[in-house]
Structures are given as structure tokens and as C-alpha cells.
XYZ file of C-alpha atoms in Angstrom:
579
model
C 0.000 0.000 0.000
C 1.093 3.782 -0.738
C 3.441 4.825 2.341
C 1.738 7.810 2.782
C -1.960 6.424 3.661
C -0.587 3.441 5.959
C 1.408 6.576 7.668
C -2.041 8.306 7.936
C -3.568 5.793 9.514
C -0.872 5.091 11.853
C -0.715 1.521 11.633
C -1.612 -1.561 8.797
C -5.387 -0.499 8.698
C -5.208 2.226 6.520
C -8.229 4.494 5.608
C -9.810 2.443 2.712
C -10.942 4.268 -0.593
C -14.283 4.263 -1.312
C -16.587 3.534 -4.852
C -13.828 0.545 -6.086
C -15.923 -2.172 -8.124
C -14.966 -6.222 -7.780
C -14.116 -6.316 -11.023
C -11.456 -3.566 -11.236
C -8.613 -6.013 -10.274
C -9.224 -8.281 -13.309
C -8.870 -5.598 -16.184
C -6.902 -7.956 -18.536
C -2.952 -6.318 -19.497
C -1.062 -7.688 -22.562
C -2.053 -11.718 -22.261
C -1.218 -14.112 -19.774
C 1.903 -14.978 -18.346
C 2.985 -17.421 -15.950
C 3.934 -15.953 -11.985
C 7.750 -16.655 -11.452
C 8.488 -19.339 -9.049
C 10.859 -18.379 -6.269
C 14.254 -20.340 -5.833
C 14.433 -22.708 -3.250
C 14.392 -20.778 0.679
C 17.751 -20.773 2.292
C 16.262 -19.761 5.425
C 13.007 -21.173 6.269
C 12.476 -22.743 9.624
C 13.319 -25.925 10.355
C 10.095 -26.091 12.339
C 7.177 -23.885 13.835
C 9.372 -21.820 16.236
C 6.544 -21.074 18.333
C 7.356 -17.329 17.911
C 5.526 -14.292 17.513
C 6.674 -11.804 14.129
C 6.324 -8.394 13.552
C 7.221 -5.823 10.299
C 7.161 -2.400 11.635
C 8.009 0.722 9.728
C 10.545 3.630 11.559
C 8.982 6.845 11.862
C 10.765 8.951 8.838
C 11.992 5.505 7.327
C 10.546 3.825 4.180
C 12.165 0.619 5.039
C 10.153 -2.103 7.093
C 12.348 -3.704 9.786
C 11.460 -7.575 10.337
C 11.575 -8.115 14.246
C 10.966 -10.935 16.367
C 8.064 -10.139 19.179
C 8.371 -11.037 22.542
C 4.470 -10.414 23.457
C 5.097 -10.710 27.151
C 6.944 -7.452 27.319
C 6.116 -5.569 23.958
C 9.626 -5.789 22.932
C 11.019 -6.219 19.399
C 14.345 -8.297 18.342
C 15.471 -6.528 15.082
C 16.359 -9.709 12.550
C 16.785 -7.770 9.380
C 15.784 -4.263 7.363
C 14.127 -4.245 3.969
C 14.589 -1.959 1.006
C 11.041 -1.223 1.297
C 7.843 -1.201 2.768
C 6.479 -4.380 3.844
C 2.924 -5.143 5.041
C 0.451 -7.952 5.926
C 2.165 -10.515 6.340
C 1.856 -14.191 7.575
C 3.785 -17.409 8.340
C 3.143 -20.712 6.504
C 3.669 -23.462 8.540
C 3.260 -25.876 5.898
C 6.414 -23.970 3.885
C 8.028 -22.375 7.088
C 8.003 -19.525 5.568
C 6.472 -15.669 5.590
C 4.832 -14.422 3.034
C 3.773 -10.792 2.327
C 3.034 -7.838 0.009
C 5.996 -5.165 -1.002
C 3.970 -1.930 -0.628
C 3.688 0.073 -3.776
C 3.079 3.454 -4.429
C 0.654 4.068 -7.370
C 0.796 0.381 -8.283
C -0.161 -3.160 -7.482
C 1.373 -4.731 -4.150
C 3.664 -7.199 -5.191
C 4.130 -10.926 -2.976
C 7.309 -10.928 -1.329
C 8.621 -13.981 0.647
C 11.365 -14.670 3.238
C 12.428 -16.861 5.852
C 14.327 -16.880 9.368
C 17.029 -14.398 8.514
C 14.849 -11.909 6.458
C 16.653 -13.106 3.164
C 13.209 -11.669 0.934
C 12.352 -12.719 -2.842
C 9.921 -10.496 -4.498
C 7.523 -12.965 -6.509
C 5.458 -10.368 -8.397
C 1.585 -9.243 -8.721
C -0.715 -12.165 -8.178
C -2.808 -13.069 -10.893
C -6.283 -13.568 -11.782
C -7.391 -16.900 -12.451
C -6.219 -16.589 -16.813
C -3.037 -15.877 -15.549
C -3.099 -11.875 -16.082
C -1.424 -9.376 -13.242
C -4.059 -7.602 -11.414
C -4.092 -3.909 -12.053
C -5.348 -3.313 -8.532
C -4.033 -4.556 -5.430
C -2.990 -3.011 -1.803
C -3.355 -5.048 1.010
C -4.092 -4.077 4.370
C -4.074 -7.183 6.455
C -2.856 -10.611 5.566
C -2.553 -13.791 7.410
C -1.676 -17.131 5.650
C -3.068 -21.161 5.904
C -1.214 -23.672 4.546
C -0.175 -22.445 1.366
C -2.442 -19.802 0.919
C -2.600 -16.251 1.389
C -5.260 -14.369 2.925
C -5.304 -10.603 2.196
C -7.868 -7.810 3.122
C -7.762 -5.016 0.255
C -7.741 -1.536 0.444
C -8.791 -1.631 -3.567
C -11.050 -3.402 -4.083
C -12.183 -2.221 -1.558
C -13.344 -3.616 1.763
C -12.715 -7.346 -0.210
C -11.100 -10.797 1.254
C -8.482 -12.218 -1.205
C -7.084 -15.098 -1.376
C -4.303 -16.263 -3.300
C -2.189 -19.781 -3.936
C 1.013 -19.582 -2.854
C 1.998 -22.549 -3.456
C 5.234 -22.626 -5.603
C 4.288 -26.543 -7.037
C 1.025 -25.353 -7.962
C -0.424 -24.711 -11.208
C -1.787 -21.677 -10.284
C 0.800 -20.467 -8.442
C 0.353 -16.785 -7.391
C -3.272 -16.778 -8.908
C -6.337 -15.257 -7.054
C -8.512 -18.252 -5.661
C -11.664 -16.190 -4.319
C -12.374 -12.597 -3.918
C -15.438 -11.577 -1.720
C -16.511 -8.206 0.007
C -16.361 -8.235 3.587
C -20.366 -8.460 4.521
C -20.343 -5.306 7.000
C -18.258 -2.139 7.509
C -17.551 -0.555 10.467
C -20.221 2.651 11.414
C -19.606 5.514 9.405
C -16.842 4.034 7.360
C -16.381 2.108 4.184
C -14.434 -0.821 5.061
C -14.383 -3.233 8.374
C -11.711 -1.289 10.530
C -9.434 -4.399 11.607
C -5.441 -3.770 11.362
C -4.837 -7.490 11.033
C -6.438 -10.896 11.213
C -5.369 -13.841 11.685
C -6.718 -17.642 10.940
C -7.763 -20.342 13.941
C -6.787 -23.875 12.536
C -9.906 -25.119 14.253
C -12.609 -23.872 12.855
C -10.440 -21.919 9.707
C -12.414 -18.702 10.561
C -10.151 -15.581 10.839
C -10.572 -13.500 13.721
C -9.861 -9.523 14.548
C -10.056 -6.757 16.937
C -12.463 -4.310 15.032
C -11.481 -0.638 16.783
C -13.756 2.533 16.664
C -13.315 5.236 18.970
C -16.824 3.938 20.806
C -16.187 0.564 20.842
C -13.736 -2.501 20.384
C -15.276 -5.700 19.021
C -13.662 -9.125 19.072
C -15.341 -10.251 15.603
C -14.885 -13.982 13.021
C -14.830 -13.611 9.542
C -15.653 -16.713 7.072
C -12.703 -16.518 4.296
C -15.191 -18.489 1.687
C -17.970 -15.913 2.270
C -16.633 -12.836 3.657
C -19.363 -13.082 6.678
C -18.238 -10.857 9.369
C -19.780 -11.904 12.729
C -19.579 -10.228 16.185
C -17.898 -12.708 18.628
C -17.446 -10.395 21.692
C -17.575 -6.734 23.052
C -14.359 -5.953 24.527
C -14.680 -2.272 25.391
C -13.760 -2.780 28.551
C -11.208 -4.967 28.171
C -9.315 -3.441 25.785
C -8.219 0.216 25.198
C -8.577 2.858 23.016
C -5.787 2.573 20.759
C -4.595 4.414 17.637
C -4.338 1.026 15.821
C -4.594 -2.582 16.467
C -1.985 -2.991 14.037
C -1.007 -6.982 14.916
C -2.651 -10.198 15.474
C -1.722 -13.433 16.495
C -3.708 -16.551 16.893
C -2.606 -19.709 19.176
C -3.555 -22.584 16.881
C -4.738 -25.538 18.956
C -6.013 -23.317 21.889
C -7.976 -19.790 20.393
C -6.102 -17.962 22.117
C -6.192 -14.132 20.178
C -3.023 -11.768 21.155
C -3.465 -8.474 19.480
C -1.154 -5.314 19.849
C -2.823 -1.728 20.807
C 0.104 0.028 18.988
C -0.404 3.562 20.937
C -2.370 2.970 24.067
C -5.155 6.282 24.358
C -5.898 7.482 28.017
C -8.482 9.921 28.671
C -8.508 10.835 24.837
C -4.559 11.439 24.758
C -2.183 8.559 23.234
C 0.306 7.762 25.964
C 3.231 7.072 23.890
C 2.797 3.235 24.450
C 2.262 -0.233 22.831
C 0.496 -3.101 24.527
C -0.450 -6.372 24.190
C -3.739 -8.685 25.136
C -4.527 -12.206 25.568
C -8.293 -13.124 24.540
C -9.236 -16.901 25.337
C -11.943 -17.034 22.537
C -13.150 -20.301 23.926
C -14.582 -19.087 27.014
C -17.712 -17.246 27.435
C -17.350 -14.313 27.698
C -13.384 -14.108 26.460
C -11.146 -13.897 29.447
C -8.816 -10.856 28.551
C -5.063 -11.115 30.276
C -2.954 -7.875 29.765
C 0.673 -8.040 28.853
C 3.943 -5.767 29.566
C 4.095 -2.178 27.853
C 6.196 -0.643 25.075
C 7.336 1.857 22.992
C 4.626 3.385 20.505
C 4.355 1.443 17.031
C 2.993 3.505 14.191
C 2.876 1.385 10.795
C 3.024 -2.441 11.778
C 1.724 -5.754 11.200
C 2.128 -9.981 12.540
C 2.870 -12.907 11.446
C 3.305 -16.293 13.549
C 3.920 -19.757 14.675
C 2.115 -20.433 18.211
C 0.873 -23.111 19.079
C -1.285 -23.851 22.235
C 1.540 -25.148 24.929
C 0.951 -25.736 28.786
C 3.785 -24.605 30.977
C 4.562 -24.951 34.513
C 4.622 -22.846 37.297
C 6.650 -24.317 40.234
C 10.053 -21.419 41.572
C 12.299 -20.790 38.629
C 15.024 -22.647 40.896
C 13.683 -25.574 39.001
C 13.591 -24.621 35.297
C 10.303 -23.409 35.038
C 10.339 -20.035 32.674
C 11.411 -20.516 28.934
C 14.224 -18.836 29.292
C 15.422 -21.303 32.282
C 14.695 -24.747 30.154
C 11.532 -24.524 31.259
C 9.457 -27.584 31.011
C 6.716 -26.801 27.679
C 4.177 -29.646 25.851
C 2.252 -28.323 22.655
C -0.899 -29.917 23.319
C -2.218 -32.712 21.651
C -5.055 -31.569 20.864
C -3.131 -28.941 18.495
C -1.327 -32.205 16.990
C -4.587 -34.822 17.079
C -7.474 -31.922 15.691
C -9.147 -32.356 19.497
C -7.825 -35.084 20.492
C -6.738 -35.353 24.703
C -3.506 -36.518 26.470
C -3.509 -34.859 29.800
C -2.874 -35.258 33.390
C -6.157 -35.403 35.421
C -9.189 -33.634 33.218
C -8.325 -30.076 32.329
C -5.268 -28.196 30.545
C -5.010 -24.495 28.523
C -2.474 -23.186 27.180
C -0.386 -19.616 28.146
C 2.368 -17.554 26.756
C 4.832 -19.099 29.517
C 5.707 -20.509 32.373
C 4.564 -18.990 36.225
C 7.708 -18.742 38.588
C 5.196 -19.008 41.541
C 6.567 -19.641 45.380
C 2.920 -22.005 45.631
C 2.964 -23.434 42.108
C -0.682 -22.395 41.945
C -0.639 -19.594 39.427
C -1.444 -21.836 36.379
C -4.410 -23.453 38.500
C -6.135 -20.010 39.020
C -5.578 -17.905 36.088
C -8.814 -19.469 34.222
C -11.576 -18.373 36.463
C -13.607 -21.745 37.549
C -11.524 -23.963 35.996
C -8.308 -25.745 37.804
C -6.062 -27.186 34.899
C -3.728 -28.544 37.384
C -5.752 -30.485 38.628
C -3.709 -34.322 38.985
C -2.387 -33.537 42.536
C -5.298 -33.069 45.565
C -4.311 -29.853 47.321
C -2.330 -31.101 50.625
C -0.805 -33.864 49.227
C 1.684 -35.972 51.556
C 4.667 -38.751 50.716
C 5.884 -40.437 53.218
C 9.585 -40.666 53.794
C 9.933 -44.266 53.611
C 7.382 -45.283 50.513
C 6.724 -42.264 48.438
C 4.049 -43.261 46.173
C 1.073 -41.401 43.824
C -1.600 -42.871 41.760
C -2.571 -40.140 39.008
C -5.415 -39.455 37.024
C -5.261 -39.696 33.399
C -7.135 -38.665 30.363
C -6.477 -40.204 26.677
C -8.774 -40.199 24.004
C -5.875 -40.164 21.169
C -5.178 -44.036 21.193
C -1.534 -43.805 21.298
C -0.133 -45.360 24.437
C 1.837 -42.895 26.944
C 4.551 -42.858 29.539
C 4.351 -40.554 32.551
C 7.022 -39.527 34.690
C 7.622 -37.421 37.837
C 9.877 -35.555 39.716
C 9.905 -35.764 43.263
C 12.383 -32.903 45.536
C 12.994 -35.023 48.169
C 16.182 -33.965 49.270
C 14.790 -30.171 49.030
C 17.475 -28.578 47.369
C 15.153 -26.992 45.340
C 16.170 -28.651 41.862
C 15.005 -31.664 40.037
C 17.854 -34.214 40.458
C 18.199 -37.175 38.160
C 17.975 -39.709 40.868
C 14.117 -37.897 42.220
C 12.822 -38.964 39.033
C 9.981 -42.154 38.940
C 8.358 -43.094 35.374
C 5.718 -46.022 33.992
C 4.344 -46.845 30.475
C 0.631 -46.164 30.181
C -1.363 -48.542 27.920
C -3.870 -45.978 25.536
C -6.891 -47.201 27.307
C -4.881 -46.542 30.872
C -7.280 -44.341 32.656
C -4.544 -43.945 35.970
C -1.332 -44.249 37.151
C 0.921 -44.964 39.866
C 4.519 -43.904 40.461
C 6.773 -44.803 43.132
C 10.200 -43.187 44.179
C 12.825 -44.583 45.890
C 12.669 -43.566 49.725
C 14.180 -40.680 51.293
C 15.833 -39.115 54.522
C 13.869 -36.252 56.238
C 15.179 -34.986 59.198
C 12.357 -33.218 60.520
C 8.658 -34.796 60.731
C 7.865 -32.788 57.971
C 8.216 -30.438 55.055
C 7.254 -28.467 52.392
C 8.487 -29.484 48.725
C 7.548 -29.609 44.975
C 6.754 -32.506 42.437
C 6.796 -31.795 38.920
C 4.545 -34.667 36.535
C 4.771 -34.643 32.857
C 3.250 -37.058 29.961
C 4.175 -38.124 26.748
C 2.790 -39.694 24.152
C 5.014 -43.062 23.618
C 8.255 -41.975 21.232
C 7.906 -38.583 22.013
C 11.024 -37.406 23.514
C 12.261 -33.211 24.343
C 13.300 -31.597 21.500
C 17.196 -31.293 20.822
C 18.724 -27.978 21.737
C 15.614 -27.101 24.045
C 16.116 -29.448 27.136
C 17.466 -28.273 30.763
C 21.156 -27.019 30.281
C 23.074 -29.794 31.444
C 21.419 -32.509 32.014
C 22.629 -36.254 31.084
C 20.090 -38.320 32.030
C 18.173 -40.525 29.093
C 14.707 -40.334 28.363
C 12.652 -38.002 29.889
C 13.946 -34.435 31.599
C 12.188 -32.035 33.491
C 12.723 -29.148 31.014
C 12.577 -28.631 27.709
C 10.013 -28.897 25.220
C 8.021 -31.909 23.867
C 4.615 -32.520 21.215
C 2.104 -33.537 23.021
C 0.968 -34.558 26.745
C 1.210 -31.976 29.997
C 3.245 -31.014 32.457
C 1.669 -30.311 35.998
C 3.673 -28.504 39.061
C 2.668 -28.767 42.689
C 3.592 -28.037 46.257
C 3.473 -30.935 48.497
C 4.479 -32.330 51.945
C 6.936 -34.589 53.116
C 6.153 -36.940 56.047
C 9.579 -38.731 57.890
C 8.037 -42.454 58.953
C 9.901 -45.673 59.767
C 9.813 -48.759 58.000
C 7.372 -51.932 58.933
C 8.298 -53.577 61.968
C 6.666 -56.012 64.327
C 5.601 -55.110 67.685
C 3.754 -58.087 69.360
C 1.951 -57.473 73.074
C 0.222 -59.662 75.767
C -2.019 -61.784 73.265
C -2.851 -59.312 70.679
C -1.960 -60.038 66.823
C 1.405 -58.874 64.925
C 0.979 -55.061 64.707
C 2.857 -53.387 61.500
C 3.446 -50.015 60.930
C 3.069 -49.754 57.297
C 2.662 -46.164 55.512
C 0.848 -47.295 52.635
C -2.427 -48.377 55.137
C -1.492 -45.371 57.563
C -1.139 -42.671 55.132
C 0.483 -38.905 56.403
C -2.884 -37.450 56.349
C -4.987 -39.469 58.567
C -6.099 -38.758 61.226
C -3.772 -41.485 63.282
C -0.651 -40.843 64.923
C 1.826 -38.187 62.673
C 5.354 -39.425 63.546
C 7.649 -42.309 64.060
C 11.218 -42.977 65.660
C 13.789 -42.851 62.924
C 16.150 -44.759 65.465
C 15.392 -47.942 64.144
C 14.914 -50.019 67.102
C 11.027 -50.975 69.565
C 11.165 -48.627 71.975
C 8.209 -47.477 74.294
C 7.238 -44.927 72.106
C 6.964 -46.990 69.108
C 4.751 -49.681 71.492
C 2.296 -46.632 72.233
C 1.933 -45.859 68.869
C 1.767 -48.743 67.420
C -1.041 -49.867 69.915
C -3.183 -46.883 69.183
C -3.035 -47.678 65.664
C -5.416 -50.648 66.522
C -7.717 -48.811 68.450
C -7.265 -50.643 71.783
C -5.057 -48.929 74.532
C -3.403 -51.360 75.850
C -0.712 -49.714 78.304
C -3.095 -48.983 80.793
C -4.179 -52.244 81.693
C -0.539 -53.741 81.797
C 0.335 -50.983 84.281
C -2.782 -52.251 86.211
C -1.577 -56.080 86.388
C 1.983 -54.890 87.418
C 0.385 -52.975 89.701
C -1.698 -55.806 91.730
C 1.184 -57.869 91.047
C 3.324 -55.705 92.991
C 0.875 -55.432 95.477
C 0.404 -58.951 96.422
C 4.443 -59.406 96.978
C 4.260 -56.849 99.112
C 1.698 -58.394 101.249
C 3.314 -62.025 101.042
C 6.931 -60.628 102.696
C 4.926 -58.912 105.362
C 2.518 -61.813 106.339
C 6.233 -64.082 105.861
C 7.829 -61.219 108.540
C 5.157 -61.432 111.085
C 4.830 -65.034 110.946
C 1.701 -67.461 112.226
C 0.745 -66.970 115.701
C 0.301 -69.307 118.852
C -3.268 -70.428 119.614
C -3.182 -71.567 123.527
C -5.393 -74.613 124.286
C -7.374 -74.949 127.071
C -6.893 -77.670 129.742
């Protein structure tokens, strides 16, 4: 699009000309020609990176910069500056690629395409479906699926595009559909969205549509061009400028868009925010992210995918930036399928360095994701043990492991680590850890679960920095499953032993049928041998108080002695006959 009207509007949803037919786009030029294919990418990912993108255009500059978006705190990481002005673009993740338009002043946006480092081709203008350019063409959004390329037009106006992208297709570069939007925003010609972006499932696009009145969270169907209101979001969202950049989670719906210059009491503040809106809850939650400088002329592209993070102290790898421990959900890799601990997962930005690892359980009002663990959970010292919960519906078998910090050091050592296969129709699962030393009767620690499906391992270059143990770690990234963090407490017991009294059966002290949290006695001797203390207990633990009646016989025992030596002492007395 012409620099000077994205610079009026401040950001990729420029003010759209009015009175443009359908049909202008097709006027035919000398014949058809055939769209060059693009040489081979040198720098396309070698997988989804999970990342958010961003093109954003330098006040006074008429060269885009491609950055990479951290949405957490607003900030951009410059990869590479273009020649030109580049807008609405979107990432492939069927190619690995972004695709684009080259902004043109007074002519026809042209595709442009580039990879990780921001090496761009310029393809050309797309082409109707007889293989002629189109003579009109300036895109204001663009998003892509698979391998093809969604654009909303500023001329035609107010219409959805979309175009094959596809560099093995015959009709590579060539306009598939072209629909009008079915609504505009009030007292303007065109839907005011900066960007869109497409959920993988349902294949609807969705957008922030901003007026100074209102902000609407709204779905658009790419085959029809029906624009439908999904939300209100007034009061979730702020005034803005521009909502220049959007970014869709696949697998989850969760919707991050970018106010590019936050307005306060009708003045911009000279700042760019992000939001988080979980589109699959009624109404959509709305989590605000960290601030930054003003944008002006921008637009996003991305990889996400829905991935569950954990949330136990950052001493243990938690945060992405430590290691942390990160499963894209299966239900992103299986269309809806379920591998989870317990009932319940979503998905968030990262992981929660929380002193009570309960900051992923409670920031989805009403619903508990973590929810494998009871609350107050207790191991004892001497058979630390947990059955778990599971939930498969994708028929692959599964292996679960945990980490238990027994020794408290406030790590995940190789040696706290427990593990078991899981058939696919396994609906629970035990693990058991080898026992520990506590040397008080109690304390606070952390267990960290995760599950795989079978064959899924972390991926290389993404685990916990130095680790060498095999098979699974408790950082580092993995397709599919979930990773739950809890607190929990640590009970010191002793091991079984016999303690036999008057005629009463062999009593054992076993912590498997007198668990931590019962309501029977709390603590053993650790010094390994029957001493009185260990008799008391153990007797309470089958209900009948013995002690007292053994003190009792000792007693009358004692008692009777006593009266034996002093009847002995005094000896029988002399009865006198009479005569």
C-alpha cells in the first residue's frame, strides 16, 4: 500500500478508498503470463518456532524492519531491514516460511517472501485466475493457511483475497476467491481491523475491530466474507490508535493483538500493549501483557501453538528462558484429540515462577487445569508413592514420569525422578520413588509430573542445560501430553516392623495403610529399634489402649508381693489350748 496512507492511519489499517468495483482487479494487461516461481528458501524454519513476528516501519523511514516479538513485554528483536515497505504478512507453517506484500506506491502490491534471517524474494503481482497481473491490489491485512494467502484489500475495496502460494502449484500466485467483507464498520467504508489472523480449528479468521466507541472481538468466514460479532471488549481493551497486529494460538484460540499507541483519557500515551483473549470461554477472558514503545505502521505474522507450561520457583527450570518444562498440546497435533494429566489443561504464553505453584491453577476463572495432585498432598519418607489421574482419548499409548524434591534442594535431580508406560486405554497411574531421609517430621516441597505420548522425547537444543540423564527431563520442550507442578508435603516415617503385646496379633506399621494425612498418629522414631514410644503408637493404631491395663496387672502384682513378705515377717501366731 502507498506509504503515505498506511502513515495516515498510523498503523496496517489504513483508511480504505471508497466507490472501487470487484471487477477492477481483473482488467486484462497484454495476455497471460505465468507468476515466477521463487528459488528454493535458504532460510526457512526448520520447524514452527513457536514465535511471535512483527514488520514495523521507523517513523521517517521507508524501510520495514522484520523483528521478532516477545508479546510478554512488547519488545522487538530486530532480525533484518528491507529496502522497502512491507505489510500484511503471515507465516506458513506448511512452507516455514512468511509471506507478504511489497507496498507500492501508485501500483499493485507485489508478494514478497522470506524466511528466518529476512533473506526476501519479491515474486510479483498475483494473478487472476487466466493468468493476467491484477491492475489493482494493496493489502491491508494478511494472514496465511497452509499455502495460501489471505489478504484484506484496500482496492477493491473492503474485499477478502485469497491467493495460492503454493510454488508446485499450477496456479501459483493466482487469485482463488475474492469476496466483500459483509459489513463495515459505522460511518466508514471498510471493516476497521489492522490485522487478522486464521484459527486452525474452525479456519475462521478472527480480529479486533477498533472505533473510537467501541472494540469488538469479531470472526470472519474466508469463503464468504461473513463478518460476525464474537465479543464486546470495550472494557477490556483500550482505546488505541491502531490494532496494528494479530496473532492466533492454533490448537487453543487464544487471540493476542497489539494496541500500537495505548489512548488514556482521549490522549495517546506514547505506548504499545499487548492482550490475551481466550476465545473459547464465554465471555473471552482478557489477560494484559507488559508495555512498550509506541508502534505507528506495523503488522504480525506467527507460529504459536497452544503449549501448557509450569509454574513451580524458577530454581527448578520453570520459565522458557530457564529450560523450562513446555508440551504443545495434543489436541493442536490430534485436531481435538486429549492426552492430559487429570481432566483439564489451557495453554499460556509461559511458564509462572510461583513460590505455591498455583498460578497456572487459578488464572482461568472456575476452571483448575492442574488439577492431577489433591491440594495437601503428603509422601511419606519411607514409601513415596502417587496414583494419578489420566485422560487419553488419542489411542496412542503414553509414559508418565515425575519428579519428586525429596532432598529439598530446590532442583530436580536425576535420581528424584519415577516413570511407567501407560497402555492408551490406561485411565490412571501410579509412580513410586525410591525412599528418602527427612530430618524433621515434615516439610514443604515440589513434584513436577509430565506425559508423553510413547516416542515422544524433548526436542534437541531445548532441554534443561546440562542434564545427562536418558529419556525423559524435566525441562525442555516436547509434542504432546502436559506437564503439571505442585507443592506438596513430606512426612519422615519408619519402615514396617513387628511389635507383638500380651495376646494381641502382629501389629505393622506400614505407611501405605497409615497414610500422612490421617487422622492417626503423625510421627515415628527414625532410630530404628522398639522402643516405648513406638509400642504406644503402634497400639493406638489398633484402636485398643493397651498400656493402661498392663500398668494395672503390674500394679496388683506388685501389690500382692508386698503383702506375702509382710505376712512371711510377722509369721503365724500361737493359739493356747485350754486344759
Amino acid at each position: 500500500m502507498p506509504v503515505a496512507a498506511l502513515l495516515m492511519a498510523g498503523g496496517s489499517s489504513a483508511l480504505l478508498a471508497a466507490g472501487s468495483s470487484a471487477a477492477a482487479h481483473a482488467a486484462p494487461v497484454a495476455g497471460p503470463r505465468a507468476l515466477p516461481v521463487p528459488p528454493a528458501a535458504t532460510d526457512a524454519w526448520a520447524t514452527c518456532p513457536n514465535y511471535a513476528y512483527m514488520v514495523t516501519l521507523p517513523e521517517g523511514s521507508g524501510r520495514s524492519t522484520f523483528n521478532r516479538y516477545d508479546i510478554g513485554t512488547a519488545s522487538l528483536v530486530p532480525i533484518k531491514q528491507f529496502d522497502f515497505v512491507v505489510n500484511a504478512i503471515g507465516y506458513s507453517k506448511t512452507q516455514n516460511l512468511v509471506w507478504g506484500v511489497h507496498s507500492v506506491d501508485n501500483e499493485p502490491d507485489t508478494l514478497v517472501r522470506f524466511g528466518s534471517q529476512g533473506d526476501l524474494v519479491e515474486v510479483g503481482v498475483p494473478e487472476d485466475s487466466s493468468g493476467t497481473p491484477l491492475t489493482e491490489f494493496e493489502a491491508l491485512a494478511g494472514t496465511v493457511d497452509g499455502n495460501t494467502y489471505i489478504a484484506h484489500t484496500r482496492t477493491p475495496a473492503n474485499h477478502l483475497m485469497t491467493i495460492d502460494i503454493d510454488p508446485a502449484s499450477s496456479t501459483f500466485g493466482q487469485v482463488k476467491t475474492d469476496v466483500a467483507l459483509s459489513r463495515t464498520s459505522p460511518g466508514r467504508s471498510y471493516l476497521n481491523v489492522g490485522d487478522w489472523d486464521v484459527y486452525d480449528q474452525d479456519s475462521l479468521l478472527y480480529a479486533v475491530e477498533l472505533d473510537s466507541d467501541f472494540r469488538k472481538l469479531v470472526k470472519i468466514d474466508p469463503a464468504t466474507g461473513q463478518v460476525t460479532d464474537a465479543a464486546t471488549v470495550t472494557a477490556d481493551l483500550p482505546d488505541s490508535a491502531n490494532y496494528g497486529a494479530a496473532f492466533m494460538e492454533d490448537g487453543s484460540g487464544n487471540f493476542y493483538v497489539g494496541a500500537n499507541n495505548v489512548i488514556s483519557g482521549g490522549t495517546p500515551t506514547g505506548q504499545s500493549q499487548t492482550f490475551m483473549l481466550r476465545t473459547g470461554l464465554t465471555p473471552a477472558l482478557t489477560t494484559a501483557y507488559g508495555k512498550g514503545a509506541a508502534l505507528r505502521v506495523n503488522d504480525g505474522a506467527d507460529c504459536l501453538l497452544a503449549t501448557d507450561f509450569g509454574d513451580a520457583p524458577d530454581s527448578y527450570g520453570t520459565l522458557d528462558d530457564s529450560g523450562g518444562p513446555a508440551h504443545v498440546l495434543s489436541s493442536y497435533l490430534h485436531h481435538g484429540k486429549k492426552l492430559r494429566i487429570g481432566a483439564n489443561i489451557d495453554a499460556d504464553l509461559d511458564g509462572f515462577s510461583d513460590a505455591d505453584a498455583k498460578v497456572d491453577d487459578d488464572n482461568v476463572p472456575g476452571m483448575n487445569d492442574e488439577d492431577g495432585v489433591p491440594a495437601g498432598t503428603k509422601f511419606t519418607s519411607t514409601k513415596p508413592k502417587l496414583t494419578v489421574k489420566i485422560t487419553n482419548t488419542t489411542g496412542l499409548a503414553a509414559v508418565l514420569a515425575g519428579w519428586l524434591d525429596s532432598n529439598r534442594n530446590g532442583k530436580f535431580d536425576d535420581a528424584e525422578r519415577a516413570m511407567v508406560p501407560l497402555s492408551a486405554s490406561a485411565t490412571s497411574a501410579t509412580l513410586t520413588w525410591k525412599a528418602f531421609s527427612l530430618p524433621s517430621a515434615s516439610a514443604k516441597s515440589f513434584l513436577r509430573l509430565r506425559i508423553y505420548e510413547a516416542g515422544r522425547t524433548e526436542a534437541a537444543g531445548r532441554t534443561s542445560a546440562g542434564r545427562t540423564e536418558a529419556g525423559p527431563t524435566p525441562g525442555g520442550w516436547v509434542d504432546g501430553g502436559e506437564v503439571e507442578d505442585h507443592e506438596v508435603t513430606l512426612v519422615r516415617t519408619t519402615a514396617a516392623r513387628a511389635v507383638t503385646a500380651v495376646s494381641k496379633p502382629k501389629v505393622e506399621i506400614d505407611p501405605d495403610t497409615w497414610p500422612a494425612n490421617s487422622d492417626g498418629p503423625k510421627d515415628l522414631d527414625d532410630d530404628g529399634d522398639v522402643d516405648q514410644h513406638d509400642l504406644d503408637l503402634a497400639l493406638a493404631a489398633t484402636g485398643f489402649v493397651l498400656r493402661p491395663y498392663l500398668l494395672l496387672g503390674v500394679g496388683m502384682v506388685l501389690l500382692g508381693l508386698v503383702i506375702l513378705i509382710v505376712a512371711l515377717m510377722i509369721g503365724p501366731k500361737k493359739v493356747r489350748r485350754r486344759t
